[in-house]
C-alpha cells in the first residue's frame, strides 16, 4: 500500500510477518503509533456476544457465482428499446436472480415484497421497471425511501446511469445537504424522488412534495430504516400516498417489526426471497488476535502488507474512526473517515476520493458504510467487532464484489 512516510518498522514487518495475519499477537516494539491508539480509559468492547468462529471462513472457488440460472433475458421484460440499449451499454448481460423474479411482477403492476440484500442487484430490479413506466407514461410519479444518504445517492446514481438519452428526471432529497437547491429541483417536478425519510417528511410538511401524486412507492432496506428509528416518518409519508399505489418493499431481514408493516403497506404482494448466503462466498475471512494496547500497531502492520491495496476499516464510534484516521494520516497513509457526524457534502467528497483511489484506507462507522458500492476494495478490517451478525455480513460484503476475491479480517481482543 502507498504510504509516503512509511515508518521504518512497517517495511520490516512486511518481511518478517509475511505468513499469515494471525501472527499479530503481541505488542509491537515501536511505541510511536501504539501510543496514539492507547487509551487506558477506553474499556468499551463491541460485539462481545458474537462467537469468534463466525469470523473465520475460506473463500469458495470463484466460478460458483457464475452458475446462477435465470429464466428471463432483459429482452423478455418488454422494456422500451432505448432503455434496453442503456442496460446493455452498462454491461449488464443477464438479469440477476432478484431482477429475474421481481421485474415481471413490477411490470404487471403488482406489489412486491423482496427479501434481498444489497449486492443482489435489487436497485435495478425496481429502477428499470420504473424508468420503463416513465417512458411509457411521463405523468407518473415515483418516490423511493432509503435509510442512509449514501444509499439514496447510490440509488439515484444507478437510476441516472440508465437514463441516457431519455427524458427521465430524478432528484435526491436527503438531510445534511442544501435544502434550497433540493426545493428548486423539486419545483421542476421530477419523475422520481429518492431520499431519506426525515428530509422527505420535512419537505412534505412544507408542501414542497405532494404525496397524493405518487403512483409508486419503493421502500428500500426497510429493516435498516426501522433500526434507525424512521418508523414514524415512514408511516406519516405512506399515509399520504394514495391507496391504489404500487408498493415495492425490500428488506434484507424479516423480523416481527418488519412483518408488522407488510399488511398495512402492501396489497397481495408477490413474495420474492433471494437466499442470502450467510456470507459472501468469495470473501476469505479470518480473525486477528489483538489486545487493547496494540490494535493501532496491528492495523498499521496489516496496511503495510503488499497485497493490502484498498481497505475499508470499521470502527464502533465516530470518535474511534476519527482517531484511527488521524493516526493513519500522521503515519503517512492516504486515509480518511466517514461517519454520520460529517456534513453530507463532505461525506460524498470522501466517498468519491475513495472510489477514485485518491484515498487507500477509509475508516467508517456502520451507519455511513451501509450500502456502499465500491468495486475494488481488497480488504475489510473490523477494527471493532460489529454489534450483530447481520452487520458483520453487511460489512464484509463490501469486499469480494464483482467476482473478485476479497478478505475480511476481524480484530478479536485478548483479555490479557
Ligand atoms: P445492488 O444490489 O443494487 O446494490 O447492486 C449490486 C451491484 O451489482 C451494483 O454494482 C450493480 O451495478 C451490479 N448489478 C446489478 N444488476 C446487474 C446485472 N444484471 N449484471 C451485472 N451487474 C449488475
Coordinates of N, CA, C and O in Angstrom, one line a residue, residues 244-329:
X244 N -54.3 3.3 -3.9 CA -54.2 2.5 -5.1 C -52.8 2.5 -5.8 O -52.6 2.2 -6.9
X245 N -51.8 2.9 -5.0 CA -50.4 3.0 -5.4 C -49.9 1.5 -5.6 O -50.5 0.6 -5.1
X246 N -48.8 1.4 -6.3 CA -48.0 0.2 -6.3 C -46.9 0.3 -5.3 O -46.2 1.4 -5.2
X247 N -46.7 -0.7 -4.4 CA -45.6 -0.6 -3.4 C -44.6 -1.7 -3.6 O -44.9 -2.9 -3.7
X248 N -43.3 -1.3 -3.6 CA -42.2 -2.3 -3.7 C -41.4 -2.2 -2.4 O -40.9 -1.1 -2.1
X249 N -41.4 -3.3 -1.7 CA -40.9 -3.3 -0.3 C -39.7 -4.2 -0.2 O -39.8 -5.4 -0.5
X250 N -38.5 -3.7 0.1 CA -37.3 -4.6 0.2 C -36.7 -4.5 1.6 O -36.6 -3.4 2.2
X251 N -36.3 -5.7 2.0 CA -35.7 -5.8 3.3 C -34.7 -6.9 3.3 O -34.9 -8.0 2.7
X252 N -33.5 -6.8 4.0 CA -32.6 -7.8 4.0 C -33.0 -8.9 4.9 O -32.7 -10.1 4.7
X253 N -33.7 -8.5 6.0 CA -34.1 -9.5 7.0 C -35.6 -9.3 7.3 O -36.1 -8.2 7.0
X254 N -36.1 -10.3 7.9 CA -37.6 -10.2 8.2 C -37.7 -10.5 9.7 O -37.5 -11.6 10.2
X255 N -38.1 -9.5 10.5 CA -38.4 -9.9 11.9 C -39.8 -9.4 12.2 O -40.5 -8.9 11.3
X256 N -40.3 -9.4 13.4 CA -41.7 -9.1 13.7 C -42.0 -7.6 13.4 O -43.0 -7.3 12.9
X257 N -41.0 -6.8 13.6 CA -41.3 -5.4 13.4 C -41.5 -5.1 11.9 O -42.3 -4.4 11.5
X258 N -40.6 -5.8 11.1 CA -40.8 -5.6 9.6 C -42.1 -6.2 9.1 O -42.8 -5.6 8.4
X259 N -42.3 -7.4 9.7 CA -43.6 -8.1 9.2 C -44.8 -7.3 9.5 O -45.8 -7.3 8.8
X260 N -44.8 -6.6 10.7 CA -46.0 -5.9 11.1 C -46.3 -4.7 10.1 O -47.5 -4.3 10.0
X261 N -45.4 -4.4 9.3 CA -45.7 -3.3 8.3 C -46.3 -3.9 7.0 O -46.9 -3.1 6.2
X262 N -46.0 -5.2 6.7 CA -46.3 -5.7 5.4 C -47.8 -5.6 5.1 O -48.2 -5.1 4.1
X263 N -48.7 -6.0 6.1 CA -50.1 -6.0 5.9 C -50.7 -4.6 5.7 O -51.6 -4.4 4.9
X264 N -50.1 -3.6 6.4 CA -50.6 -2.2 6.2 C -50.1 -1.6 4.9 O -50.7 -0.7 4.3
X265 N -48.8 -1.9 4.5 CA -48.2 -1.2 3.4 C -48.5 -1.9 2.0 O -48.4 -1.2 1.0
X266 N -48.7 -3.2 2.0 CA -48.7 -3.9 0.8 C -50.1 -4.6 0.5 O -50.8 -5.0 1.5
X267 N -50.4 -4.7 -0.8 CA -51.6 -5.4 -1.1 C -51.2 -6.6 -2.0 O -50.7 -6.5 -3.0
X268 N -51.6 -7.8 -1.4 CA -51.4 -9.1 -2.2 C -50.0 -9.1 -2.9 O -49.9 -9.3 -4.1
X269 N -48.9 -8.9 -2.1 CA -47.6 -8.8 -2.8 C -47.1 -10.1 -3.4 O -47.4 -11.2 -2.8
X270 N -46.3 -10.0 -4.4 CA -45.5 -11.2 -4.9 C -44.3 -11.3 -3.9 O -43.6 -10.3 -3.8
X271 N -44.2 -12.4 -3.3 CA -43.1 -12.5 -2.3 C -41.9 -13.2 -2.9 O -41.9 -14.3 -3.4
X272 N -40.8 -12.5 -2.9 CA -39.6 -13.0 -3.6 C -38.4 -13.0 -2.6 O -38.1 -12.0 -2.0
X273 N -37.9 -14.2 -2.3 CA -36.8 -14.3 -1.4 C -35.6 -14.7 -2.1 O -35.6 -15.8 -2.8
X274 N -34.5 -14.0 -2.0 CA -33.3 -14.4 -2.6 C -32.4 -14.9 -1.5 O -32.0 -14.2 -0.5
X275 N -32.2 -16.2 -1.5 CA -31.4 -16.8 -0.5 C -30.1 -16.1 -0.3 O -29.3 -16.0 -1.2
X276 N -30.0 -15.5 0.9 CA -28.7 -14.8 1.0 C -27.7 -15.8 1.7 O -28.1 -16.4 2.7
X277 N -26.7 -16.1 0.9 CA -25.7 -17.0 1.6 C -25.3 -16.3 2.8 O -25.3 -15.1 2.9
X278 N -25.0 -17.1 3.9 CA -24.7 -16.5 5.1 C -23.6 -15.4 5.0 O -23.6 -14.4 5.6
X279 N -22.6 -15.8 4.2 CA -21.5 -14.8 4.0 C -21.2 -14.9 2.5 O -21.4 -15.9 1.9
X280 N -20.7 -13.8 2.0 CA -20.3 -13.8 0.6 C -19.2 -14.9 0.4 O -18.2 -15.0 1.1
X281 N -19.5 -15.8 -0.6 CA -18.7 -17.0 -0.8 C -17.2 -16.7 -1.2 O -16.3 -17.4 -0.9
X282 N -17.0 -15.5 -1.9 CA -15.7 -15.3 -2.3 C -14.9 -14.3 -1.4 O -14.0 -13.6 -1.8
X283 N -15.4 -14.2 -0.1 CA -14.6 -13.5 0.8 C -13.9 -14.4 1.8 O -14.6 -15.2 2.5
X284 N -12.6 -14.3 1.9 CA -11.9 -15.1 2.8 C -11.9 -14.4 4.2 O -11.5 -13.2 4.3
X285 N -12.3 -15.1 5.2 CA -12.5 -14.4 6.5 C -11.6 -15.0 7.5 O -11.4 -16.2 7.6
X286 N -11.0 -14.1 8.3 CA -10.1 -14.6 9.4 C -10.1 -13.6 10.6 O -10.6 -12.5 10.4
X287 N -9.7 -14.1 11.7 CA -9.6 -13.2 12.8 C -8.1 -12.8 13.1 O -7.2 -13.5 12.6
X288 N -7.9 -11.7 13.7 CA -6.6 -11.3 14.1 C -6.6 -11.0 15.6 O -7.4 -10.2 16.1
X289 N -5.8 -11.8 16.4 CA -5.8 -11.6 17.8 C -5.0 -10.3 18.2 O -3.9 -10.1 17.7
X290 N -5.7 -9.5 18.9 CA -5.0 -8.2 19.3 C -5.3 -8.0 20.8 O -6.0 -8.8 21.5
X291 N -4.6 -7.0 21.4 CA -5.0 -6.6 22.7 C -5.3 -5.1 22.6 O -5.0 -4.4 21.6
X292 N -5.9 -4.6 23.7 CA -6.4 -3.2 23.7 C -5.3 -2.2 23.3 O -5.5 -1.2 22.7
X293 N -4.1 -2.6 23.7 CA -3.0 -1.6 23.5 C -2.3 -1.7 22.2 O -1.7 -0.7 21.7
X294 N -2.4 -2.8 21.5 CA -1.6 -2.9 20.2 C -2.5 -2.8 19.0 O -2.0 -3.0 17.9
X295 N -3.8 -2.6 19.1 CA -4.7 -2.6 18.0 C -4.2 -1.7 16.8 O -4.2 -2.0 15.7
X296 N -3.8 -0.5 17.2 CA -3.4 0.5 16.2 C -2.2 0.0 15.5 O -2.1 0.2 14.2
X297 N -1.2 -0.5 16.2 CA 0.0 -1.0 15.5 C -0.3 -2.2 14.6 O 0.2 -2.3 13.5
X298 N -1.2 -3.1 15.1 CA -1.5 -4.2 14.2 C -2.2 -3.8 12.9 O -1.9 -4.3 11.9
X299 N -3.0 -2.8 13.1 CA -3.7 -2.2 11.9 C -2.6 -1.7 10.9 O -2.7 -2.0 9.7
X300 N -1.7 -0.9 11.4 CA -0.7 -0.4 10.5 C 0.2 -1.5 9.9 O 0.5 -1.5 8.7
X301 N 0.5 -2.5 10.7 CA 1.3 -3.7 10.1 C 0.5 -4.3 8.9 O 1.1 -4.6 7.9
X302 N -0.8 -4.5 9.1 CA -1.6 -5.1 8.1 C -1.6 -4.2 6.8 O -1.4 -4.6 5.7
X303 N -1.8 -2.9 7.1 CA -1.9 -2.0 5.9 C -0.6 -1.9 5.1 O -0.6 -1.6 4.0
X304 N 0.5 -2.2 5.8 CA 1.7 -2.1 5.1 C 2.0 -3.4 4.2 O 3.0 -3.4 3.5
X305 N 1.2 -4.4 4.3 CA 1.4 -5.5 3.5 C 1.1 -5.2 2.0 O 0.2 -4.5 1.7
X306 N 2.0 -5.8 1.2 CA 1.9 -5.5 -0.3 C 0.5 -5.8 -0.8 O 0.0 -5.0 -1.6
X307 N -0.1 -6.9 -0.4 CA -1.4 -7.3 -1.0 C -2.6 -6.5 -0.5 O -3.7 -6.6 -1.1
X308 N -2.3 -5.7 0.5 CA -3.4 -4.9 1.1 C -3.5 -3.6 0.3 O -2.7 -2.7 0.5
X309 N -4.5 -3.5 -0.6 CA -4.5 -2.4 -1.6 C -5.4 -1.3 -1.2 O -5.1 -0.1 -1.0
X310 N -6.7 -1.7 -1.1 CA -7.7 -0.7 -0.8 C -8.6 -1.2 0.3 O -9.2 -2.3 0.2
X311 N -8.7 -0.4 1.4 CA -9.2 -1.0 2.6 C -10.3 -0.2 3.2 O -10.2 1.0 3.3
X312 N -11.3 -0.9 3.7 CA -12.4 -0.3 4.5 C -12.3 -0.8 5.9 O -12.3 -2.0 6.1
X313 N -12.1 0.1 6.8 CA -11.9 -0.3 8.2 C -13.1 0.2 9.0 O -13.6 1.3 8.8
X314 N -13.7 -0.7 9.8 CA -14.9 -0.4 10.6 C -14.5 -0.2 12.0 O -13.9 -1.0 12.7
X315 N -14.9 1.0 12.5 CA -14.8 1.3 13.9 C -16.1 1.5 14.6 O -17.1 1.7 13.9
X316 N -16.2 1.4 15.9 CA -17.5 1.4 16.6 C -18.2 2.7 16.7 O -19.4 2.8 16.6
X317 N -17.4 3.8 16.9 CA -18.0 5.1 17.1 C -17.3 6.1 16.2 O -16.2 5.9 15.7
X318 N -18.0 7.3 16.1 CA -17.4 8.4 15.3 C -16.0 8.8 15.9 O -15.1 9.0 15.1
X319 N -15.9 8.8 17.2 CA -14.7 9.2 17.8 C -13.5 8.3 17.5 O -12.4 8.7 17.1
X320 N -13.9 7.0 17.5 CA -12.8 6.0 17.3 C -12.4 6.1 15.8 O -11.2 6.1 15.5
X321 N -13.3 6.2 14.9 CA -12.9 6.2 13.5 C -12.1 7.5 13.1 O -11.1 7.4 12.4
X322 N -12.5 8.6 13.8 CA -11.7 9.8 13.6 C -10.3 9.6 14.1 O -9.3 10.0 13.5
X323 N -10.2 9.0 15.2 CA -8.9 8.8 15.9 C -8.0 7.8 15.0 O -6.8 8.1 14.8
X324 N -8.6 6.8 14.5 CA -7.8 5.9 13.7 C -7.4 6.6 12.4 O -6.2 6.5 12.0
X325 N -8.3 7.4 11.8 CA -8.0 8.1 10.6 C -6.8 9.1 10.8 O -5.8 9.1 10.1
X326 N -6.9 9.9 11.9 CA -5.8 10.8 12.2 C -4.5 10.2 12.4 O -3.5 10.6 11.9
X327 N -4.5 9.0 13.1 CA -3.3 8.3 13.3 C -2.7 7.8 12.0 O -1.5 7.9 11.8
X328 N -3.5 7.3 11.1 CA -3.0 6.7 9.9 C -2.5 7.9 9.0 O -1.4 7.7 8.3
X329 N -3.2 9.0 9.0 CA -2.7 10.1 8.2 C -1.3 10.6 8.7 O -0.4 10.8 8.0

